[in-house]
mmCIF file of C-alpha atoms and ligand atoms in Angstrom:
data_model
loop_
_atom_site.group_PDB
_atom_site.id
_atom_site.type_symbol
_atom_site.label_atom_id
_atom_site.label_comp_id
_atom_site.label_asym_id
_atom_site.label_seq_id
_atom_site.Cartn_x
_atom_site.Cartn_y
_atom_site.Cartn_z
ATOM 1 C CA MET A 245 -0.197 0.133 -0.083
ATOM 2 C CA THR A 246 1.354 3.333 -0.843
ATOM 3 C CA PHE A 247 -0.213 7.058 -0.306
ATOM 4 C CA SER A 248 1.030 10.582 -1.486
ATOM 5 C CA VAL A 249 2.124 13.521 0.834
ATOM 6 C CA LYS A 250 2.073 16.685 -0.499
ATOM 7 C CA THR A 251 4.946 19.043 0.997
ATOM 8 C CA SER A 252 4.549 22.809 1.082
ATOM 9 C CA ALA A 253 7.845 23.922 2.171
ATOM 10 C CA SER A 254 11.568 23.522 1.808
ATOM 11 C CA THR A 255 12.026 21.501 5.319
ATOM 12 C CA GLU A 256 8.981 20.161 7.048
ATOM 13 C CA LEU A 257 7.427 17.564 9.260
ATOM 14 C CA ILE A 258 4.106 16.140 8.458
ATOM 15 C CA ASP A 259 2.193 13.709 10.625
ATOM 16 C CA ILE A 260 1.174 10.790 8.765
ATOM 17 C CA THR A 261 -0.055 8.658 11.573
ATOM 18 C CA ASP A 262 -3.594 8.677 10.787
ATOM 19 C CA GLN A 263 -2.904 7.749 7.043
ATOM 20 C CA VAL A 264 -0.429 5.025 8.087
ATOM 21 C CA GLN A 265 -3.341 3.586 10.649
ATOM 22 C CA ALA A 266 -6.048 3.885 7.802
ATOM 23 C CA GLU A 267 -3.814 1.727 5.562
ATOM 24 C CA LEU A 268 -3.708 -1.014 8.173
ATOM 25 C CA ARG A 269 -7.884 -0.525 8.672
ATOM 26 C CA ASP A 270 -8.224 -0.843 4.930
ATOM 27 C CA LYS A 271 -6.254 -4.051 4.576
ATOM 28 C CA GLY A 272 -7.964 -5.445 7.825
ATOM 29 C CA VAL A 273 -4.362 -5.893 9.534
ATOM 30 C CA GLN A 274 -4.749 -6.906 13.212
ATOM 31 C CA GLU A 275 -1.487 -8.340 14.481
ATOM 32 C CA GLY A 276 2.077 -8.114 13.047
ATOM 33 C CA VAL A 277 4.596 -5.253 12.272
ATOM 34 C CA CYS A 278 4.173 -2.229 10.274
ATOM 35 C CA MET A 279 6.986 -0.872 8.105
ATOM 36 C CA VAL A 280 6.703 2.461 6.887
ATOM 37 C CA TYR A 281 9.122 3.384 4.263
ATOM 38 C CA VAL A 282 9.779 6.679 2.424
ATOM 39 C CA PRO A 283 11.534 5.839 -1.252
ATOM 40 C CA HIS A 284 13.224 9.108 -1.763
ATOM 41 C CA THR A 285 16.849 10.507 -1.198
ATOM 42 C CA THR A 286 15.829 13.783 0.102
ATOM 43 C CA ALA A 287 13.000 12.946 2.529
ATOM 44 C CA ALA A 288 12.816 10.587 5.475
ATOM 45 C CA VAL A 289 10.294 9.370 8.305
ATOM 46 C CA THR A 290 10.621 9.405 11.734
ATOM 47 C CA ILE A 291 8.558 8.835 15.277
ATOM 48 C CA ASN A 292 8.772 11.732 17.834
ATOM 49 C CA GLU A 293 6.165 13.820 20.074
ATOM 50 C CA GLY A 294 3.250 15.055 18.145
ATOM 51 C CA ALA A 295 1.677 16.785 20.982
ATOM 52 C CA ASP A 296 3.578 20.190 21.208
ATOM 53 C CA PRO A 297 4.331 21.498 17.524
ATOM 54 C CA SER A 298 7.563 22.919 19.056
ATOM 55 C CA VAL A 299 9.411 19.761 19.361
ATOM 56 C CA GLN A 300 9.120 19.568 15.446
ATOM 57 C CA GLU A 301 10.465 22.731 15.138
ATOM 58 C CA ASP A 302 13.346 22.219 17.131
ATOM 59 C CA LEU A 303 13.946 19.232 15.148
ATOM 60 C CA LEU A 304 14.337 21.079 12.211
ATOM 61 C CA MET A 305 16.345 23.842 13.891
ATOM 62 C CA VAL A 306 18.970 21.201 15.075
ATOM 63 C CA LEU A 307 19.116 19.185 11.990
ATOM 64 C CA ASN A 308 19.373 22.776 9.911
ATOM 65 C CA GLY A 309 22.290 23.772 12.256
ATOM 66 C CA MET A 310 24.228 20.422 11.738
ATOM 67 C CA VAL A 311 23.698 20.523 8.304
ATOM 68 C CA PRO A 312 24.648 24.027 6.945
ATOM 69 C CA TRP A 313 23.223 24.840 3.402
ATOM 70 C CA LYS A 314 26.279 26.468 2.377
ATOM 71 C CA ALA A 315 29.617 24.131 2.477
ATOM 72 C CA PRO A 316 31.994 22.788 -0.137
ATOM 73 C CA TYR A 317 29.599 20.208 -1.350
ATOM 74 C CA LYS A 318 30.531 18.319 -4.396
ATOM 75 C CA HIS A 319 26.901 17.134 -5.677
ATOM 76 C CA ALA A 320 26.145 19.392 -8.675
ATOM 77 C CA GLU A 321 22.328 19.324 -7.879
ATOM 78 C CA GLY A 322 23.289 21.656 -5.223
ATOM 79 C CA ASN A 323 20.713 19.789 -2.290
ATOM 80 C CA SER A 324 23.521 17.902 -0.650
ATOM 81 C CA PRO A 325 22.211 19.328 2.747
ATOM 82 C CA ALA A 326 18.949 17.269 2.024
ATOM 83 C CA HIS A 327 20.635 14.181 1.533
ATOM 84 C CA VAL A 328 22.865 14.475 4.385
ATOM 85 C CA LYS A 329 19.424 14.988 6.503
ATOM 86 C CA THR A 330 17.650 12.123 4.947
ATOM 87 C CA THR A 331 20.783 9.513 6.078
ATOM 88 C CA LEU A 332 20.829 11.030 9.541
ATOM 89 C CA VAL A 333 17.022 10.344 9.844
ATOM 90 C CA GLY A 334 16.494 7.285 7.787
ATOM 91 C CA ALA A 335 14.072 5.936 5.291
ATOM 92 C CA SER A 336 12.015 3.694 7.495
ATOM 93 C CA GLU A 337 10.252 2.968 11.069
ATOM 94 C CA LEU A 338 8.988 -0.161 12.412
ATOM 95 C CA VAL A 339 5.779 -0.237 14.205
ATOM 96 C CA GLY A 340 4.140 -3.137 16.142
ATOM 97 C CA VAL A 341 0.432 -3.690 15.500
ATOM 98 C CA GLU A 342 -2.185 -5.218 18.182
ATOM 99 C CA GLY A 343 -5.832 -5.134 17.903
ATOM 100 C CA GLY A 344 -5.674 -3.455 14.294
ATOM 101 C CA ARG A 345 -3.888 -0.208 16.138
ATOM 102 C CA LEU A 346 -0.519 0.972 15.900
ATOM 103 C CA VAL A 347 1.201 0.311 18.918
ATOM 104 C CA LEU A 348 2.290 4.065 19.825
ATOM 105 C CA GLY A 349 3.614 5.672 23.041
ATOM 106 C CA THR A 350 0.802 8.302 24.227
ATOM 107 C CA TRP A 351 3.097 11.353 22.670
ATOM 108 C CA GLN A 352 4.328 9.298 19.510
ATOM 109 C CA ARG A 353 3.505 10.162 16.076
ATOM 110 C CA ILE A 354 4.861 9.255 12.674
ATOM 111 C CA PHE A 355 6.282 12.118 10.881
ATOM 112 C CA PHE A 356 7.130 12.292 7.215
ATOM 113 C CA CYS A 357 10.395 14.558 6.684
ATOM 114 C CA GLU A 358 10.509 16.983 3.935
ATOM 115 C CA PHE A 359 14.456 18.048 3.292
ATOM 116 C CA ASP A 360 14.005 19.426 -0.404
ATOM 117 C CA GLY A 361 10.301 20.441 -1.198
ATOM 118 C CA PRO A 362 8.004 21.364 -1.655
ATOM 119 C CA ARG A 363 7.270 18.338 -3.816
ATOM 120 C CA THR A 364 4.742 15.608 -4.095
ATOM 121 C CA ARG A 365 5.964 12.269 -2.450
ATOM 122 C CA LYS A 366 5.236 8.870 -1.673
ATOM 123 C CA VAL A 367 5.007 6.382 1.474
ATOM 124 C CA HIS A 368 4.901 2.718 1.252
ATOM 125 C CA VAL A 369 3.447 0.767 4.086
ATOM 126 C CA ARG A 370 3.872 -2.542 4.277
ATOM 127 C CA THR A 371 2.761 -4.985 6.853
ATOM 128 C CA LEU A 372 4.435 -8.615 8.371
ATOM 129 C CA GLY A 373 1.090 -10.664 10.167
HETATM 130 ZN ZN1 ZN B 551 20.281 15.580 -5.202
#
C-alpha cells in the first residue's frame, strides 16, 4: 500500500500517523509489524512527539544547524544538505500492530520529513502478520 504526501515547504515535518493507521484498517491487519518506508533520497521518516508542535520546530532547527546549507559540497544538483539530513534521519520505521492499531506511545506520532520541498512524495506501508 502506498499513499502520497504533498509538502508545502523546503523543510517540514508532516504527521502521517492517521494515513498509516487508515491503511491498516483498509487491509484489515490486526496483528503484526508495520513498516513505513519513504522511497526518496531527500525525504525521510521518523517517530517523535506530536503533542507539542515546538518539538518538530526544534528537530528541524537542530538538523538545519548540524547540516549547513552552504559548505564545499560536491553534488552538482545543489541539494546535498537534504541528502545528508535524509541519511541522518533514515528511510524507514517499524511499528508493532495489535488489535488493528499501531502500537505507539501516548505522545508518539509518525512524521514524514521533507528536506527538499515542496514536492509530492510517496510513502509505502507494508505489514508482516
Ligand atoms: Zn541531489
